[in-house]
GROMACS .gro file of C-alpha atoms in nm:
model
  235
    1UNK     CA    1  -1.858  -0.932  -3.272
    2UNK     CA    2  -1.519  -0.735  -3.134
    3UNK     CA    3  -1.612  -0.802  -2.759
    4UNK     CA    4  -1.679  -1.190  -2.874
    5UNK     CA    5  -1.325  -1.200  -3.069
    6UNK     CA    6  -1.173  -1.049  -2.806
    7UNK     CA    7  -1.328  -1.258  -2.520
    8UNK     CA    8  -1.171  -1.534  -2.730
    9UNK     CA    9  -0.806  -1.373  -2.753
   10UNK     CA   10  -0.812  -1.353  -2.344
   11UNK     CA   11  -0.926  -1.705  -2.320
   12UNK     CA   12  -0.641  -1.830  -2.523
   13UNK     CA   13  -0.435  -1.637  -2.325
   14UNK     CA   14  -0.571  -1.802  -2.006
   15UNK     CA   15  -0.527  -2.133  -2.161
   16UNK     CA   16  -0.144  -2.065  -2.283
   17UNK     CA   17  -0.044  -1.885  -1.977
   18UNK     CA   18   0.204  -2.049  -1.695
   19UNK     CA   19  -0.077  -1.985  -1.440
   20UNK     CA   20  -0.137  -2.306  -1.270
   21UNK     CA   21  -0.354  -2.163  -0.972
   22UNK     CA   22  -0.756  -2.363  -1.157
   23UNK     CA   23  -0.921  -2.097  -0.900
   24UNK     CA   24  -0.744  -1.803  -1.084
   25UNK     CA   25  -0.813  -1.940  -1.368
   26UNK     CA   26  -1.189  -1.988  -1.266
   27UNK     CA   27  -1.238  -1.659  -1.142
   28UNK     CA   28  -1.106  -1.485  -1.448
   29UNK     CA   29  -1.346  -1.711  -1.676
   30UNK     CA   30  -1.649  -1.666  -1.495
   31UNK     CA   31  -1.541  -1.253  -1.519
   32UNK     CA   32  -1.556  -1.340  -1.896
   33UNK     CA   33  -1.889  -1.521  -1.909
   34UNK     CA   34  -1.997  -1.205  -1.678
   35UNK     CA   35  -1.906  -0.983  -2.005
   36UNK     CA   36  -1.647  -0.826  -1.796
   37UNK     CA   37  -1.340  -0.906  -2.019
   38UNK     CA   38  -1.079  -0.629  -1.913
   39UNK     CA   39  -1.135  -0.708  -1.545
   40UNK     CA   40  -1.066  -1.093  -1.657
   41UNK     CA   41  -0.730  -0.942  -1.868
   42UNK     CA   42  -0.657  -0.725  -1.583
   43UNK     CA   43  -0.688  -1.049  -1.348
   44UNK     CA   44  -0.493  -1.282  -1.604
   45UNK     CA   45  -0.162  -1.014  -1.549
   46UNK     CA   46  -0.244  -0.911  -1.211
   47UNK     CA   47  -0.127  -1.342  -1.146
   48UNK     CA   48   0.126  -1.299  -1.364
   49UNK     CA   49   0.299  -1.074  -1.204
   50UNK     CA   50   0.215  -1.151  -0.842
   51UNK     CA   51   0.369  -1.469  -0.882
   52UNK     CA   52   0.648  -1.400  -1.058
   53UNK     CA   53   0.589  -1.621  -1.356
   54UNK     CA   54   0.835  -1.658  -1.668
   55UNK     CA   55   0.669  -1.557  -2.009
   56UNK     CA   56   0.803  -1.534  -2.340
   57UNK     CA   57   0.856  -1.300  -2.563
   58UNK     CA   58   0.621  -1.386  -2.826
   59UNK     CA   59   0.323  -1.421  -2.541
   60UNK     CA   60   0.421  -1.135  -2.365
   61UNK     CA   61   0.392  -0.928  -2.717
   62UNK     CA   62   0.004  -1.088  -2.758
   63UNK     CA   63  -0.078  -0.937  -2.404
   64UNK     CA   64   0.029  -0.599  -2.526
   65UNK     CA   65  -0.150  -0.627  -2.849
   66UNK     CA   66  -0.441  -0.721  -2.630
   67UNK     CA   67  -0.409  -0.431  -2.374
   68UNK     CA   68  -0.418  -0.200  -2.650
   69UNK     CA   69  -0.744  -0.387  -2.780
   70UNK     CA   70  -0.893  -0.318  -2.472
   71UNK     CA   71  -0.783   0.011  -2.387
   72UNK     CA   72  -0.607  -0.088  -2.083
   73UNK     CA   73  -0.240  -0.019  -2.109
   74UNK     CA   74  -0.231  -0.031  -1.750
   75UNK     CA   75  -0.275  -0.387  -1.687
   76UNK     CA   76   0.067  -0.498  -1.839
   77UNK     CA   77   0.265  -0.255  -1.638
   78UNK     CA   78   0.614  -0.425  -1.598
   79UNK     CA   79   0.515  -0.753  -1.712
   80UNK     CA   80   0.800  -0.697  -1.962
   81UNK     CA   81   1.016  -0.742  -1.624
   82UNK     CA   82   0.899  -1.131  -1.636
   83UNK     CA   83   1.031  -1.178  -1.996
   84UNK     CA   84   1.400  -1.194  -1.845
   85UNK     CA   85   1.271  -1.372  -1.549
   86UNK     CA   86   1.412  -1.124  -1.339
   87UNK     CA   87   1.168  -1.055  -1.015
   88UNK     CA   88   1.105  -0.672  -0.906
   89UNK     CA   89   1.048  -0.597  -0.562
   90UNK     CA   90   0.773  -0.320  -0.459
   91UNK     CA   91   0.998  -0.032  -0.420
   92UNK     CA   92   0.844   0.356  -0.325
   93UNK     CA   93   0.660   0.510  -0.615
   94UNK     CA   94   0.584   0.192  -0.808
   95UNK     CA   95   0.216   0.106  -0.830
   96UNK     CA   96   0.151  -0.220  -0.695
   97UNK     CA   97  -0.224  -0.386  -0.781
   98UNK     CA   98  -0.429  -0.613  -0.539
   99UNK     CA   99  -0.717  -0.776  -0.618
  100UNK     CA  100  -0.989  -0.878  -0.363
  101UNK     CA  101  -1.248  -1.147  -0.435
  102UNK     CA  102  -1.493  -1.403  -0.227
  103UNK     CA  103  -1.735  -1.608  -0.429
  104UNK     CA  104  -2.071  -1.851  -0.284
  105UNK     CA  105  -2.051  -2.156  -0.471
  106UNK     CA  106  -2.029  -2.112  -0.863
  107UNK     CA  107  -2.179  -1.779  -0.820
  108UNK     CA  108  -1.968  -1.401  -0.850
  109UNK     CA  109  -1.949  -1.239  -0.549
  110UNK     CA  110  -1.718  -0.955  -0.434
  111UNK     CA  111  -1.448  -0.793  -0.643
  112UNK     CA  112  -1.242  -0.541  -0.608
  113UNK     CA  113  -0.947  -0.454  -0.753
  114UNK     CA  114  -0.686  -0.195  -0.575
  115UNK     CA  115  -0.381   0.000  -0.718
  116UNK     CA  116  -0.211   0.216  -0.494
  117UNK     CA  117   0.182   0.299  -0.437
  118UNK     CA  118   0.357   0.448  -0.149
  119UNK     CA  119   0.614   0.717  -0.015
  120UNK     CA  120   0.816   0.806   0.263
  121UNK     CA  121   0.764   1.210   0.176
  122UNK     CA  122   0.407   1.286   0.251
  123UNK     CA  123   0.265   1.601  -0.011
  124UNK     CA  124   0.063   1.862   0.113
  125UNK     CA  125  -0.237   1.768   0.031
  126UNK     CA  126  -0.493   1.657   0.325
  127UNK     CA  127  -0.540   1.324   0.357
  128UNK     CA  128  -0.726   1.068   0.551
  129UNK     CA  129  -0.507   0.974   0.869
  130UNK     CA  130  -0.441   0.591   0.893
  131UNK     CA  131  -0.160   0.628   1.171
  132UNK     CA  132   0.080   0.859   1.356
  133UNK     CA  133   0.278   0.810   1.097
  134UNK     CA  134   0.072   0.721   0.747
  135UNK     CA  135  -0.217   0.935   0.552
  136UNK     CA  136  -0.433   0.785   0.318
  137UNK     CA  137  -0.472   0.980  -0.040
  138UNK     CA  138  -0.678   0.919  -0.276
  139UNK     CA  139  -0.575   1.004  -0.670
  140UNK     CA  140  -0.797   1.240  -0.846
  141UNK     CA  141  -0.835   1.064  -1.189
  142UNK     CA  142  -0.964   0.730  -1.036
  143UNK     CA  143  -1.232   0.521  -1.268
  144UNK     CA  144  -1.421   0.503  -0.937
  145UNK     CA  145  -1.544   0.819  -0.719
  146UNK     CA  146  -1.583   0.621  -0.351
  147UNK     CA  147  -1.857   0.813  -0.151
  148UNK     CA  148  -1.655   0.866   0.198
  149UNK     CA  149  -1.879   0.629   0.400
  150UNK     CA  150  -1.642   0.392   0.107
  151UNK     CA  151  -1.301   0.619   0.199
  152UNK     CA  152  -1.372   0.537   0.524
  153UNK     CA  153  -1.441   0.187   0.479
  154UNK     CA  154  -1.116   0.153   0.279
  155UNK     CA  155  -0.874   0.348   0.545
  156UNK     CA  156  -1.057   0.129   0.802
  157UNK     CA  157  -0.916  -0.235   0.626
  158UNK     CA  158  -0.560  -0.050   0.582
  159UNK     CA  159  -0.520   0.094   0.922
  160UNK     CA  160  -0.555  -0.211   1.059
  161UNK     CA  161  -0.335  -0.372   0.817
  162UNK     CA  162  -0.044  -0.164   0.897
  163UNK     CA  163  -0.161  -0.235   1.275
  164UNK     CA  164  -0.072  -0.585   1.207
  165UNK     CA  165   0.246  -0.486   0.977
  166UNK     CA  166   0.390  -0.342   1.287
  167UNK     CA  167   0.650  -0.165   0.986
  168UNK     CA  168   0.963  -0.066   1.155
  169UNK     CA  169   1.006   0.246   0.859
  170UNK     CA  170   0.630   0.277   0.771
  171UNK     CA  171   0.548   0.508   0.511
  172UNK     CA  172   0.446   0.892   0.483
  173UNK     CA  173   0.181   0.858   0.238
  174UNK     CA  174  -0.016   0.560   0.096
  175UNK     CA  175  -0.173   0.709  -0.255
  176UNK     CA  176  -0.495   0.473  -0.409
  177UNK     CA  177  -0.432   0.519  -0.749
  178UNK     CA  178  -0.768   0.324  -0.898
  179UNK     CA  179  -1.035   0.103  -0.792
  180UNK     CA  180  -1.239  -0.117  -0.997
  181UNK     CA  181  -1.558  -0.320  -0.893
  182UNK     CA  182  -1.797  -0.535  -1.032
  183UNK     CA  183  -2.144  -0.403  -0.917
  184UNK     CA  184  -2.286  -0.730  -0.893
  185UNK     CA  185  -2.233  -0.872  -0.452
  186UNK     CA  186  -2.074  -0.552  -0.441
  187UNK     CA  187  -2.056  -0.438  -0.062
  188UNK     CA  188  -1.880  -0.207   0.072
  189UNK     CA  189  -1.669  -0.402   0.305
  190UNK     CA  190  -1.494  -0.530   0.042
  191UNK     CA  191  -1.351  -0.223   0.062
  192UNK     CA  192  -1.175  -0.282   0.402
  193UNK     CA  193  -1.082  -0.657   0.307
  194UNK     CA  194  -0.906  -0.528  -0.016
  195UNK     CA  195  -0.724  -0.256   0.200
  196UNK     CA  196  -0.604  -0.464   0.480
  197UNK     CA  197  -0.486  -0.715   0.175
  198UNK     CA  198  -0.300  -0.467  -0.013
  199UNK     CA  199  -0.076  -0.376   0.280
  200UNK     CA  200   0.039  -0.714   0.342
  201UNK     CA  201   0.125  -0.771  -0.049
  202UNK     CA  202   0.323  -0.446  -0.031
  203UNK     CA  203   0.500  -0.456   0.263
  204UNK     CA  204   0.568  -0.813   0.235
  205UNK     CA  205   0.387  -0.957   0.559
  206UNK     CA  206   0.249  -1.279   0.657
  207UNK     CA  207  -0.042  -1.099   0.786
  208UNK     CA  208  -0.375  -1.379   0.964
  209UNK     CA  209  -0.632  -1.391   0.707
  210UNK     CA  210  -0.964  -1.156   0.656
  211UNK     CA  211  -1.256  -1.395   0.784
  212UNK     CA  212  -1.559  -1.425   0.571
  213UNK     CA  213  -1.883  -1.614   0.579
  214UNK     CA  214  -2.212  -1.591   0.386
  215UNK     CA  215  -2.499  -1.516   0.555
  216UNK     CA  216  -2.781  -1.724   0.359
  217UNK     CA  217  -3.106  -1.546   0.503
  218UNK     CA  218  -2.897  -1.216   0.469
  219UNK     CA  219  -2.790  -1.295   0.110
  220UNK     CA  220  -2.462  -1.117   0.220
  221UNK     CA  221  -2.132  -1.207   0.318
  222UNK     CA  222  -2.001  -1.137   0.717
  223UNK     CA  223  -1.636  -0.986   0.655
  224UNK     CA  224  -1.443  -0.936   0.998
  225UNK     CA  225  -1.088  -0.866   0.988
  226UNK     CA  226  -0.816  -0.991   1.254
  227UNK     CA  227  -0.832  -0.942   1.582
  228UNK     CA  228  -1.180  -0.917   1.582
  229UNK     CA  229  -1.245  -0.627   1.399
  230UNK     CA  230  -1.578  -0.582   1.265
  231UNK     CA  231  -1.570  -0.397   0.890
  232UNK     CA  232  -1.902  -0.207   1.043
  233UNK     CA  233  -1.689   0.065   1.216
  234UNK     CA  234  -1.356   0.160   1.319
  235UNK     CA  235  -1.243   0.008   1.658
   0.00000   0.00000   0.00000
């Protein structure tokens, strides 16, 4: 009866929300009928925020109430910011989310969901080497232990993100803070879409789209990123 009542709270948020994007809206109600209600919450202020949308006070104090429902504090990180209507910038050291998801017809298919932040100081730990310039860490209290065939599929979408970036001042260190999934579709090149994603949202670039298409004999989708590259290996 809770995870009904509070299926219902999220859908009323949905509903009342300034979120005009119906495929956001979709996705995040098709999480619900999926049973997976924090990833829809998580999704419902991940748009929020992403775009910058004016909320008041009173709605903004239901999605806290609700975050603390579902034990995911996380999820309204800054949203207080949109209250005022005053728009943030990703800055070093703030945790920015991105969340990555292709669907066949009505049907789930991949999500993930990426939080990372970024530095110009990298720490000593070792790290997986994106660039000259950038290491890849990986936080040790993620939700989600990737096997490193994943780590590598991950650094793989990034590497080529910042590739593309061509940052003037890229950063030290880029630190994945949590991943979430839903096992259903999942494959493991999502992994490399997200990645390459997440560096254009936080670095601000216009970067050419990942390319998907669903292989119907293979039941899976075909996930290529720019310039050709294949999410099979590393070029």
């Amino acid at each position: 009866m809770e995870h009904l009542r509070l299926a219902d709270e999220v859908l009323e948020l949905l509903d009342d929300s300034p979120i005009t994007r119906e495929s956001v809206l979709a996705d995040a109600k098709l999480l619900i009928d999926a049973g997976e209600v924090s990833l829809a919450f998580d999704t419902l202020c991940l748009w929020l925020f992403e775009d910058d949308l004016v909320i008041s006070r009173p709605y903004y104090d239901r999605l806290v109430r609700t975050a603390h429902q579902l034990a995911v504090p996380s999820a309204i990180n800054r949203l207080e910011e949109l209250v005022s209507a005053v728009p943030q910038g990703s800055r070093p050291g703030q945790p920015r989310t991105h969340q990555y998801s292709v669907r066949k017809i009505a049907l789930w298919g991949i999500f993930v969901q990426l939080t990372g932040e970024y530095s110009f100081r990298a720490d000593t730990e070792a790290g997986v080497r994106l660039t000259a310039a950038t290491t890849l860490h990986l936080a040790r209290a993620m939700q989600v232990r990737l096997t490193e065939d994943e780590v590598h599929m991950l650094a793989h979408g990034m590497r080529r993100g910042l590739e593309l970036a061509g940052l003037a001042d890229p950063p030290a260190q880029i630190r994945v803070l949590d991943v979430r999934i839903v096992e259903a579709d999942f494959q493991i090149d999502g992994l490399a879409a997200a990645g390459y994603e997440w560096i254009a949202r936080e670095f601000r670039r216009k970067l050419p789209p990942v390319k998907v298409d669903f292989d119907t004999a293979a039941n899976r989708y075909l996930i290529e990123l720019p310039g050709g590259a294949s999410c099979s290996s590393d070029d």
